[in-house]
JSON list of C-alpha atoms in Angstrom, two decimals:
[
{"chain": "A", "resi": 29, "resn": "UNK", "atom": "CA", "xyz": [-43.59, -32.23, -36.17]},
{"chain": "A", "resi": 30, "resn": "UNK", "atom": "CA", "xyz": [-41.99, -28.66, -36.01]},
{"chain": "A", "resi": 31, "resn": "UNK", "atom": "CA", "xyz": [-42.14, -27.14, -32.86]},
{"chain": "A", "resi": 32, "resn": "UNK", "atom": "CA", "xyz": [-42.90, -23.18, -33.05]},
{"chain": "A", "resi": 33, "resn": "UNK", "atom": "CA", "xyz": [-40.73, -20.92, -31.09]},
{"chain": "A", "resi": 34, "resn": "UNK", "atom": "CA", "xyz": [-42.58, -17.73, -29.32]},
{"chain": "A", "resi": 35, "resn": "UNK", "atom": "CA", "xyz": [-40.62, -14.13, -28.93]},
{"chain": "A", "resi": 36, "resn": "UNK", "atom": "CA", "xyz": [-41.86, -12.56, -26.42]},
{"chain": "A", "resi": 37, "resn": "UNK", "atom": "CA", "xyz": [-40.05, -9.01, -26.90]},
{"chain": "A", "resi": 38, "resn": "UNK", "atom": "CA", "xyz": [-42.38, -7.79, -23.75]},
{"chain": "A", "resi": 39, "resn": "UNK", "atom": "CA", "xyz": [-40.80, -10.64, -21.54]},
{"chain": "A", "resi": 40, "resn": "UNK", "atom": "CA", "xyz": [-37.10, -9.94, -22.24]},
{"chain": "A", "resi": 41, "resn": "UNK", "atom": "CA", "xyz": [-34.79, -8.37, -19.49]},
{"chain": "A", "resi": 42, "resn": "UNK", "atom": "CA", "xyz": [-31.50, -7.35, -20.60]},
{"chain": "A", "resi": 43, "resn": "UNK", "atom": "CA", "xyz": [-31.05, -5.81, -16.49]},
{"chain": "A", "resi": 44, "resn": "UNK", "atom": "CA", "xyz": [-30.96, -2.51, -17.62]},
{"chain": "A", "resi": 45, "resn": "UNK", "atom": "CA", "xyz": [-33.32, 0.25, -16.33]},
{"chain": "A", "resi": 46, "resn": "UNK", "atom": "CA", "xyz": [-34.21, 3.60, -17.58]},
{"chain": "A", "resi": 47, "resn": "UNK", "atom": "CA", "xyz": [-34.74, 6.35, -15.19]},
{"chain": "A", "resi": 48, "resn": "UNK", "atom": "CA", "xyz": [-38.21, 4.74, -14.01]},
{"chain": "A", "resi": 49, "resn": "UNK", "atom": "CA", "xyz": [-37.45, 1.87, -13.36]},
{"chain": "A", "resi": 50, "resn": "UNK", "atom": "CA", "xyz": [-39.04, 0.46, -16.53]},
{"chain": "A", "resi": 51, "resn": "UNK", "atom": "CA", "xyz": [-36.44, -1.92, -18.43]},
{"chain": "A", "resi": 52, "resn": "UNK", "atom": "CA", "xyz": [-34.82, -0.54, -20.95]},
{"chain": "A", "resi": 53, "resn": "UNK", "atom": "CA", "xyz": [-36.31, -3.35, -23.69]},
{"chain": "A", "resi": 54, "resn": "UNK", "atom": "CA", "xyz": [-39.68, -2.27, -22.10]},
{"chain": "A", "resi": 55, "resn": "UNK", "atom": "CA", "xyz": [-39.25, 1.59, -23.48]},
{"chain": "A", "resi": 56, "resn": "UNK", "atom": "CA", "xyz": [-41.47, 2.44, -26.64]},
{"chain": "A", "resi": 57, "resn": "UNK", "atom": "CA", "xyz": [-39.87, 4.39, -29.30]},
{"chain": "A", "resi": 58, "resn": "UNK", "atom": "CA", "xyz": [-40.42, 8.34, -29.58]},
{"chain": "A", "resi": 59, "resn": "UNK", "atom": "CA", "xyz": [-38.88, 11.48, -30.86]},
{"chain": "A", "resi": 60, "resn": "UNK", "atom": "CA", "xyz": [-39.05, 12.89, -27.25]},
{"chain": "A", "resi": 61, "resn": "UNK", "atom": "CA", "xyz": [-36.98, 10.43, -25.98]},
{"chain": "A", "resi": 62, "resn": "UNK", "atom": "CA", "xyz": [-32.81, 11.32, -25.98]},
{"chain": "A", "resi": 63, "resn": "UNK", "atom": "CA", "xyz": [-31.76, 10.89, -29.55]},
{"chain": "A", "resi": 64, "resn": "UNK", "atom": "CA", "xyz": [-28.86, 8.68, -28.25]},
{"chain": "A", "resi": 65, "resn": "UNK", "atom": "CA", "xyz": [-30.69, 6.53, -26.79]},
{"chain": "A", "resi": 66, "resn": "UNK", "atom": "CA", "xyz": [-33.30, 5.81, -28.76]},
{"chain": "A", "resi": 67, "resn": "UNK", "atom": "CA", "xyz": [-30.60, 5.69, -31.69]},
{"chain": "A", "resi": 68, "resn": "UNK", "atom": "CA", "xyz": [-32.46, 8.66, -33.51]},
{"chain": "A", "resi": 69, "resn": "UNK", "atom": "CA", "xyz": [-31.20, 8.80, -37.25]},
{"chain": "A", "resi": 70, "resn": "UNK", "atom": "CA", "xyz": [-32.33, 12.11, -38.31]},
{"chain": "A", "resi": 71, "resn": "UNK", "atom": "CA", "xyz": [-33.15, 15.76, -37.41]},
{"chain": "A", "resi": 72, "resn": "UNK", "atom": "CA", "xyz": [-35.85, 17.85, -38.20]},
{"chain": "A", "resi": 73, "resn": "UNK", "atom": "CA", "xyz": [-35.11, 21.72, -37.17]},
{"chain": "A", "resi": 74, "resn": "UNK", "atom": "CA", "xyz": [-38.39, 23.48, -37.45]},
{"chain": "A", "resi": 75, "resn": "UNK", "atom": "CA", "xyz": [-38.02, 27.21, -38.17]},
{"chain": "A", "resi": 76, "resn": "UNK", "atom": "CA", "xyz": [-40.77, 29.90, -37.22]},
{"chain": "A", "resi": 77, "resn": "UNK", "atom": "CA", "xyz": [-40.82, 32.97, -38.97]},
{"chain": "A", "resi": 78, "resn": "UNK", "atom": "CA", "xyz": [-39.74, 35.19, -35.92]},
{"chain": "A", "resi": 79, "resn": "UNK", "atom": "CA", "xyz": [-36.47, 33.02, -36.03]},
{"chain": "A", "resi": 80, "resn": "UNK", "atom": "CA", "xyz": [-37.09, 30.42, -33.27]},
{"chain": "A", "resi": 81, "resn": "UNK", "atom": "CA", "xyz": [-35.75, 26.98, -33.87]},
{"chain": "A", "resi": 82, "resn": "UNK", "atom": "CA", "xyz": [-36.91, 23.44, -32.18]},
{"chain": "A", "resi": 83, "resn": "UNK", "atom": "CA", "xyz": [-34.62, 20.51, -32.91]},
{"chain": "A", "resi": 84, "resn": "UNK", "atom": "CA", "xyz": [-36.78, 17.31, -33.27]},
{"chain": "A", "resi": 85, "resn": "UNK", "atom": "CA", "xyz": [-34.21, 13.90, -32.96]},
{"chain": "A", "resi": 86, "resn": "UNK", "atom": "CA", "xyz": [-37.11, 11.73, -34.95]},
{"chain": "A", "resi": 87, "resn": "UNK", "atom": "CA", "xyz": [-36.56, 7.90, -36.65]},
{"chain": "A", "resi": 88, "resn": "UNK", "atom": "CA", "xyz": [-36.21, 7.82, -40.54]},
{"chain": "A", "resi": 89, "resn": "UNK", "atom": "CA", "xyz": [-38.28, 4.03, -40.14]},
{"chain": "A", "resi": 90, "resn": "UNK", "atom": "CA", "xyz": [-41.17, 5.47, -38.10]},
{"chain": "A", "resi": 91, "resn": "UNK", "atom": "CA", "xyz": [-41.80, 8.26, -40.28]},
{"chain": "A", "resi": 92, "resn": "UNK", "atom": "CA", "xyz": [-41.04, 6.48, -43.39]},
{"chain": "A", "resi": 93, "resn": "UNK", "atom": "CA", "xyz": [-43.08, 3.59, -43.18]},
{"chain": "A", "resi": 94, "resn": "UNK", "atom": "CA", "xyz": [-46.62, 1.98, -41.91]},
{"chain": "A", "resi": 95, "resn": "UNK", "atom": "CA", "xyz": [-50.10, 3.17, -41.85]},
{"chain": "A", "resi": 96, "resn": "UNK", "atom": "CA", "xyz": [-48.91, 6.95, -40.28]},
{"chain": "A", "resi": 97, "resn": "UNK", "atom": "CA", "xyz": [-46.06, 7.43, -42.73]},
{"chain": "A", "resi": 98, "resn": "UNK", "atom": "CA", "xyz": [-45.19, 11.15, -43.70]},
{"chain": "A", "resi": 99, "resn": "UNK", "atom": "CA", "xyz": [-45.30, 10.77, -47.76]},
{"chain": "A", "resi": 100, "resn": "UNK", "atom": "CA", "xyz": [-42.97, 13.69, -47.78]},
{"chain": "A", "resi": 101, "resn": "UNK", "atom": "CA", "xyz": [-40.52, 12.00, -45.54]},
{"chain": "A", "resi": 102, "resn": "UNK", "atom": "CA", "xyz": [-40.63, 8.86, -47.59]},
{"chain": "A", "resi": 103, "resn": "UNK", "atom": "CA", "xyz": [-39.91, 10.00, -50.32]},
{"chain": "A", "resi": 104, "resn": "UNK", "atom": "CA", "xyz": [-36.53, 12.20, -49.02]},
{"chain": "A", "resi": 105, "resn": "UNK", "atom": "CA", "xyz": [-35.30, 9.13, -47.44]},
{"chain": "A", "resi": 106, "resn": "UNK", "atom": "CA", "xyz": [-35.27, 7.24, -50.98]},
{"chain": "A", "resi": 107, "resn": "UNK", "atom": "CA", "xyz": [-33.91, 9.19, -52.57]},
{"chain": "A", "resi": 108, "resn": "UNK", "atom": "CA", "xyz": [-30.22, 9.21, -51.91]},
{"chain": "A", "resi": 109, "resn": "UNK", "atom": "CA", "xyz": [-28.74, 12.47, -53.49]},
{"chain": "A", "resi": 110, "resn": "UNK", "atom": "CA", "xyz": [-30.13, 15.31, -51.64]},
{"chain": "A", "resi": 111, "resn": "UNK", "atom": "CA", "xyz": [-28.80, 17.70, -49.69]},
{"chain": "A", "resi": 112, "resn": "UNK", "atom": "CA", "xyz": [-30.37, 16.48, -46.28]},
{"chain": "A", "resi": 113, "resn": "UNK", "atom": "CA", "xyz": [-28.95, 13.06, -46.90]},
{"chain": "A", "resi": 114, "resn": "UNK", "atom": "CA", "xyz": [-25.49, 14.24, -46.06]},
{"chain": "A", "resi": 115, "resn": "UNK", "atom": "CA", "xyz": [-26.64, 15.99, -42.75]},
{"chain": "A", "resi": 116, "resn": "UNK", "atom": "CA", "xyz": [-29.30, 13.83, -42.38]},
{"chain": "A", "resi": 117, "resn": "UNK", "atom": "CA", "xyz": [-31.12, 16.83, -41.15]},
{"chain": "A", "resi": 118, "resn": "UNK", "atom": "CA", "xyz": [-34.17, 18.87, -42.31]},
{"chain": "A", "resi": 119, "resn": "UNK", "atom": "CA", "xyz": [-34.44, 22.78, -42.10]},
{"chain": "A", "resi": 120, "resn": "UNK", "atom": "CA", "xyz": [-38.55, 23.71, -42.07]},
{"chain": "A", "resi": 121, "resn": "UNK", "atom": "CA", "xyz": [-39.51, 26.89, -41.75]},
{"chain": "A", "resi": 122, "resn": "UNK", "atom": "CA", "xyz": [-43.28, 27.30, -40.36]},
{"chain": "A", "resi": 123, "resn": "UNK", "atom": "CA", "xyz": [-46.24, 29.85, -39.24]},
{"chain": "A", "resi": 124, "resn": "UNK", "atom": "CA", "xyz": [-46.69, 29.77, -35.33]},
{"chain": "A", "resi": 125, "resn": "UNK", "atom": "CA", "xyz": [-49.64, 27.79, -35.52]},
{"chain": "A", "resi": 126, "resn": "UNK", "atom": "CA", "xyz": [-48.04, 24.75, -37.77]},
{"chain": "A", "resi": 127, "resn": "UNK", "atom": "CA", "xyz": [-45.04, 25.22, -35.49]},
{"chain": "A", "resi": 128, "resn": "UNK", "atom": "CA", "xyz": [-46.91, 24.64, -32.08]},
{"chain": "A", "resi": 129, "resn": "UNK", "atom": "CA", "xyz": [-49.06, 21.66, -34.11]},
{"chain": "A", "resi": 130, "resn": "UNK", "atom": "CA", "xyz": [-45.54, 19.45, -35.06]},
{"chain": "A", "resi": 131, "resn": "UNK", "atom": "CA", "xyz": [-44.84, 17.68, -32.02]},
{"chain": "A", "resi": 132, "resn": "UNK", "atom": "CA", "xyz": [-48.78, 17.01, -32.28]},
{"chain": "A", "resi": 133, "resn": "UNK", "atom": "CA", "xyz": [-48.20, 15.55, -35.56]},
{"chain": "A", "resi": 134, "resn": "UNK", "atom": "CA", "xyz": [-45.06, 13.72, -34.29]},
{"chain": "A", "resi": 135, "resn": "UNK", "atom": "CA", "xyz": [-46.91, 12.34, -31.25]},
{"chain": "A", "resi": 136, "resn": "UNK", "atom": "CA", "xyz": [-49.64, 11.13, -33.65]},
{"chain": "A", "resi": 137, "resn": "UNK", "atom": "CA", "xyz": [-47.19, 9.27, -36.33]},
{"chain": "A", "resi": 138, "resn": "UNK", "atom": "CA", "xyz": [-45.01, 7.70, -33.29]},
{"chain": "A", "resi": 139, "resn": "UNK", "atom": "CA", "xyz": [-48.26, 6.56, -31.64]},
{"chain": "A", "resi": 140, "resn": "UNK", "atom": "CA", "xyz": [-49.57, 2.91, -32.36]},
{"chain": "A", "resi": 141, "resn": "UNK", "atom": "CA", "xyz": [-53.59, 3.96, -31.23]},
{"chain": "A", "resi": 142, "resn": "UNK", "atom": "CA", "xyz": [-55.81, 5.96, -33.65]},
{"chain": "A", "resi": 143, "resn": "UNK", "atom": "CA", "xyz": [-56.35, 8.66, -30.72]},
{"chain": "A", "resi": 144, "resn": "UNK", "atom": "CA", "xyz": [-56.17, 11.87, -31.55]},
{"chain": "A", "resi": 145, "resn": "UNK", "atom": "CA", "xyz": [-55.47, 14.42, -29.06]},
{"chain": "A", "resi": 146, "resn": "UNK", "atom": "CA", "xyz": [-56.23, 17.94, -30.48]},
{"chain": "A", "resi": 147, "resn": "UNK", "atom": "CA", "xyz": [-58.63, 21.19, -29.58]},
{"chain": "A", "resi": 148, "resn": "UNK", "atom": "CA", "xyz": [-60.35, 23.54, -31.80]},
{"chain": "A", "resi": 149, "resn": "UNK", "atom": "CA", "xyz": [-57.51, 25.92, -31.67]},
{"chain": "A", "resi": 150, "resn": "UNK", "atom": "CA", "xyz": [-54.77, 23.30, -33.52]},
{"chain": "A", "resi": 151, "resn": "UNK", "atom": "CA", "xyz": [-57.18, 21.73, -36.00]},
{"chain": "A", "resi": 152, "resn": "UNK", "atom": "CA", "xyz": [-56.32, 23.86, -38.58]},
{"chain": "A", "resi": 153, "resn": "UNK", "atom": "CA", "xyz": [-52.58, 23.77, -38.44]},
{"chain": "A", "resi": 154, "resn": "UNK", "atom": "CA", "xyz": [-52.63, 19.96, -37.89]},
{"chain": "A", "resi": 155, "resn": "UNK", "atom": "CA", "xyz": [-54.35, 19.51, -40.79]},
{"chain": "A", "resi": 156, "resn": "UNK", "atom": "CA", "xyz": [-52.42, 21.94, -42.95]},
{"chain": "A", "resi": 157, "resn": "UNK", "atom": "CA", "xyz": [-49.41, 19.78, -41.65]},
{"chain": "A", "resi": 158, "resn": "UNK", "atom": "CA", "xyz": [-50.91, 16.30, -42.38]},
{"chain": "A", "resi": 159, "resn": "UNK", "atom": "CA", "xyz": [-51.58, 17.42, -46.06]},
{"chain": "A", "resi": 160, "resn": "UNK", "atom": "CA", "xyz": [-48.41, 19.55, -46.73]},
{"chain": "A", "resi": 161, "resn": "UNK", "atom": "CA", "xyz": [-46.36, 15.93, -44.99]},
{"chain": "A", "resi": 162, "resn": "UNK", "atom": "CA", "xyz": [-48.62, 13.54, -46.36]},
{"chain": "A", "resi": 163, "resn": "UNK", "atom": "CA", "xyz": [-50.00, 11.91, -43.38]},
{"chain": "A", "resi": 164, "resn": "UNK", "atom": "CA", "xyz": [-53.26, 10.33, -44.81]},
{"chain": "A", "resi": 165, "resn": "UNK", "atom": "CA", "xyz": [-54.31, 8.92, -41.52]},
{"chain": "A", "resi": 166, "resn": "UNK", "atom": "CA", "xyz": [-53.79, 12.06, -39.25]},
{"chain": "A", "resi": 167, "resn": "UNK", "atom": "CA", "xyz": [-55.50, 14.51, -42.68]},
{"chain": "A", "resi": 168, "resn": "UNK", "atom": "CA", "xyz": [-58.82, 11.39, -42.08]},
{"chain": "A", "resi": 169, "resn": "UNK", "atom": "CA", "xyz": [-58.69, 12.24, -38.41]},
{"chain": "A", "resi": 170, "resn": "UNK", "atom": "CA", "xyz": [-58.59, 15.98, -38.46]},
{"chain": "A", "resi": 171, "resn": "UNK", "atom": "CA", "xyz": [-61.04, 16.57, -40.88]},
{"chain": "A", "resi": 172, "resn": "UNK", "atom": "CA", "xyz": [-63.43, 14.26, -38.91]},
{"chain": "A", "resi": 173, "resn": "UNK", "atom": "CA", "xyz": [-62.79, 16.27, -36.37]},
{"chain": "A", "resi": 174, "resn": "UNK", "atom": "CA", "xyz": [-63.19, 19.48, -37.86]},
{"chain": "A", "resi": 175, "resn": "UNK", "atom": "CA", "xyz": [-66.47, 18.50, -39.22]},
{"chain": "A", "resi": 176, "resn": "UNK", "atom": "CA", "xyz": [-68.11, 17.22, -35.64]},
{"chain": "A", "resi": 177, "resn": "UNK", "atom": "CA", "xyz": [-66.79, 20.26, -34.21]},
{"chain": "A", "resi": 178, "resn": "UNK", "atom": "CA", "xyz": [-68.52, 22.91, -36.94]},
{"chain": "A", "resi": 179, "resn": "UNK", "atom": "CA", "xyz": [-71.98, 23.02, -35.32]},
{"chain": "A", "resi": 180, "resn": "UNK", "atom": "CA", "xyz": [-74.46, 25.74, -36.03]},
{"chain": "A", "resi": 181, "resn": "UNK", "atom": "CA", "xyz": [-73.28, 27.83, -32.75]},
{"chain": "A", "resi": 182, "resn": "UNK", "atom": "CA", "xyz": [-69.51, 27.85, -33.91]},
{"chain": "A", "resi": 183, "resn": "UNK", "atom": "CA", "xyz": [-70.89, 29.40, -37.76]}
]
């Protein structure tokens, strides 16, 4: 009879710790963690249109893949002749609004519940950025929300 073996990823120590304590194997990944040492493969520099730049250190397999995928992101990192393949960097330019929704949208994709932390004020943006990335899951979420927040007082 074959005897099953059981990983336990939660159970490993390695005897490292990050700067809580935690250990290191213990650390989910995230685009605000330090792009060295969460190995972060590619750079997103969003652009707003009074010049101000934010540099996001982000994971081509988180926002390439699963149920949050960006389709827009997807489809850059397949195809292997572009320009941002070389510099493995993207260059977005933005409104204010979209701009102050990203890490939002980021913190959404990178997240493994369905939650959805958002206000009135960022609905809009968020889900001009979930259609314009192709984020089918976060567009589902904000227009849900969108429609239980339009009652007859906010008309």
């Amino acid at each position: 009879m074959a005897r099953k073996l059981h990983l336990d990823s939660y159970n490993y120590r390695n005897g490292e710790n990050n700067n809580n304590g935690n250990p290191l194997s213990f650390q989910k990944l995230s685009w605000r963690q330090d792009k060295d040492e969460s190995f972060s493969d590619w750079t997103i520099i969003v652009k707003t249109e009074d010049g101000a730049e934010t540099e996001y250190s982000v994971h081509k397999v988180v926002l390439g893949t699963g149920l949050k995928q960006s389709e827009y992101f997807a489809k850059m990192f397949r195809t292997p002749h572009i320009k941002e393949a070389t510099t493995r960097t993207s260059v977005i330019t933005l409104d204010d609004a979209a701009a102050k929704a990203f890490p939002i949208m980021l913190d959404y994709i990178y997240s493994d519940r369905d939650a959805l932390e958002a206000s009135s004020e960022i609905a809009t943006a968020l889900r001009y950025l979930s259609n314009y990335f192709g984020v089918r899951a976060l567009f589902e979420r904000v227009n849900n929300f969108i429609r239980d927040d339009l009652i007859i007082d906010n008309l």
